[in-house]
XYZ file of C-alpha atoms in Angstrom:
185
model
C -65.655 -125.500 -61.946
C -64.556 -129.045 -61.076
C -67.781 -130.438 -62.508
C -67.384 -128.391 -65.705
C -63.751 -129.507 -66.083
C -64.625 -133.166 -65.529
C -67.406 -133.151 -68.107
C -65.359 -131.112 -70.614
C -61.891 -132.679 -70.256
C -62.368 -135.921 -68.337
C -61.732 -137.482 -64.951
C -58.288 -137.089 -63.421
C -55.836 -139.952 -63.088
C -53.204 -139.221 -60.472
C -51.164 -141.160 -57.935
C -50.188 -140.688 -54.327
C -46.897 -142.580 -54.234
C -46.121 -146.148 -53.288
C -47.929 -147.858 -50.454
C -46.035 -149.932 -47.915
C -48.052 -152.260 -45.719
C -47.195 -154.833 -43.110
C -49.304 -157.955 -43.578
C -48.476 -160.382 -40.784
C -44.689 -160.537 -40.823
C -44.340 -159.557 -44.507
C -43.888 -156.110 -46.012
C -45.966 -155.421 -49.129
C -45.064 -152.548 -51.467
C -47.667 -151.344 -53.929
C -45.984 -149.246 -56.635
C -47.269 -145.769 -57.523
C -49.393 -145.968 -60.667
C -51.665 -143.328 -62.224
C -55.244 -144.251 -61.360
C -58.793 -143.043 -60.959
C -60.950 -144.364 -58.126
C -64.684 -145.015 -58.008
C -67.061 -146.279 -55.348
C -70.036 -148.575 -55.550
C -71.844 -146.560 -52.946
C -74.855 -147.743 -50.990
C -77.436 -145.009 -50.517
C -77.327 -145.578 -46.741
C -73.585 -144.715 -46.787
C -73.880 -141.567 -48.916
C -73.804 -138.997 -46.083
C -70.702 -140.521 -44.499
C -68.989 -140.801 -47.879
C -69.891 -137.208 -48.830
C -68.526 -135.915 -45.518
C -65.182 -137.549 -46.252
C -64.814 -137.035 -50.028
C -67.165 -134.209 -51.002
C -70.731 -133.954 -52.209
C -70.217 -133.939 -55.955
C -70.639 -137.314 -57.615
C -70.292 -138.392 -61.219
C -71.862 -141.744 -62.043
C -70.730 -144.072 -64.791
C -72.056 -147.439 -65.887
C -69.911 -150.513 -65.286
C -68.928 -150.934 -68.966
C -67.121 -147.573 -68.645
C -64.868 -149.237 -66.083
C -64.554 -152.591 -67.867
C -63.540 -150.953 -71.167
C -60.670 -149.318 -69.273
C -59.635 -152.492 -67.421
C -61.284 -151.197 -64.224
C -61.932 -153.698 -61.456
C -63.183 -153.811 -57.877
C -60.448 -153.869 -55.280
C -59.451 -156.865 -53.188
C -59.236 -155.761 -49.558
C -56.811 -157.074 -46.961
C -56.314 -156.584 -43.245
C -52.887 -155.418 -42.195
C -50.741 -154.767 -39.162
C -49.184 -156.936 -36.488
C -52.453 -158.557 -35.429
C -53.484 -159.393 -38.992
C -53.111 -162.894 -40.293
C -51.058 -163.409 -43.402
C -53.099 -162.913 -46.532
C -52.169 -165.850 -48.756
C -53.842 -164.361 -51.843
C -52.051 -161.011 -51.522
C -48.728 -162.708 -50.782
C -49.068 -165.017 -53.796
C -49.920 -162.079 -56.068
C -47.008 -160.034 -54.699
C -44.630 -162.904 -55.378
C -46.002 -164.127 -58.731
C -47.243 -161.060 -60.616
C -44.881 -159.908 -63.343
C -46.609 -156.527 -63.532
C -46.486 -155.220 -59.956
C -48.776 -152.316 -60.925
C -51.630 -154.830 -60.630
C -51.090 -154.725 -56.860
C -52.914 -151.381 -57.079
C -56.085 -153.477 -57.133
C -55.412 -154.290 -53.451
C -56.216 -152.010 -50.525
C -56.238 -152.411 -46.736
C -59.642 -152.871 -45.116
C -58.995 -150.133 -42.617
C -56.998 -146.933 -42.227
C -55.687 -147.726 -38.725
C -52.857 -150.266 -38.511
C -53.752 -151.404 -34.996
C -57.553 -151.760 -35.049
C -59.480 -153.607 -37.731
C -62.497 -151.323 -38.222
C -63.262 -151.896 -41.948
C -63.621 -148.167 -42.688
C -61.937 -148.441 -46.110
C -63.667 -151.713 -46.962
C -67.004 -149.911 -46.725
C -66.028 -147.792 -49.744
C -66.474 -150.732 -52.148
C -63.824 -149.152 -54.344
C -63.135 -149.797 -58.022
C -60.103 -148.495 -59.909
C -58.879 -147.803 -63.381
C -55.081 -147.871 -63.495
C -52.719 -146.774 -66.251
C -52.016 -149.151 -69.103
C -50.226 -148.057 -72.270
C -52.968 -149.758 -74.298
C -55.549 -147.346 -72.856
C -53.451 -144.441 -74.093
C -53.115 -145.970 -77.571
C -56.889 -146.593 -77.751
C -57.738 -143.027 -76.672
C -59.481 -144.304 -73.521
C -57.152 -142.024 -71.547
C -55.414 -138.849 -72.724
C -52.024 -137.398 -71.803
C -52.668 -133.686 -71.116
C -48.915 -132.966 -71.222
C -48.805 -133.974 -74.898
C -49.236 -130.797 -76.988
C -50.895 -132.753 -79.819
C -53.893 -133.134 -77.476
C -54.664 -129.448 -78.017
C -57.755 -129.002 -75.806
C -56.447 -131.114 -72.912
C -52.970 -129.563 -73.146
C -54.423 -126.041 -72.904
C -56.440 -127.163 -69.872
C -53.308 -128.664 -68.286
C -51.405 -125.403 -68.832
C -54.220 -123.460 -67.119
C -53.746 -125.432 -63.882
C -51.584 -124.391 -60.950
C -48.173 -126.089 -60.629
C -49.415 -128.266 -57.734
C -52.440 -129.365 -59.781
C -50.182 -130.112 -62.756
C -48.032 -132.252 -60.484
C -51.064 -134.337 -59.429
C -52.631 -134.784 -62.876
C -51.111 -137.585 -64.938
C -53.859 -138.514 -67.430
C -57.476 -137.677 -68.208
C -60.256 -140.219 -68.754
C -62.802 -138.693 -71.157
C -66.435 -139.318 -70.297
C -68.238 -141.096 -73.114
C -71.522 -142.874 -73.743
C -71.237 -144.808 -70.474
C -71.430 -141.596 -68.463
C -74.631 -142.005 -66.467
C -75.388 -139.084 -64.146
C -74.223 -136.195 -62.066
C -75.251 -136.154 -58.427
C -75.719 -132.481 -57.611
C -74.401 -131.179 -54.313
C -76.906 -128.290 -54.270
C -79.643 -126.680 -56.316
C -77.355 -123.747 -57.177
C -74.977 -126.097 -59.036
C -77.832 -127.773 -60.918
């Protein structure tokens, strides 16, 4: 059903809330912003990635990301033992649009041990920009003028509706579906 919904209505953009990280002695806050995440996955990492995130994959070509202002993330180490990240600190201080900090992510999930588990994801993101909405590159499923997407939104459970902010329709840059089993194919 998830595969059918993604192909029919688009990929979900949601957000998890703001991220607060300690980088050296500084606190960095990354504001919550609707986004959709992608990975540039190495074949040798596919089993580990599938165990963590699921076995269904939808592949898109890079222009799909670029046309929606998608970019690879800049990773940083964090925690007490981490050195200050001058690039992250300068961006935090100088960026007018703090949503752009969503293109940063810690290298690891544990604050005390630098193990690079998140860095291995080679993540890319598309984040919300009003221009994408105006261009039809993303769709607001809450807007009743988007008839098909609005009906889909209304069919979701309240918790799913709370997570879904926007849909990213798949277009000509949609490349492949990686099937989790022969029964799905």
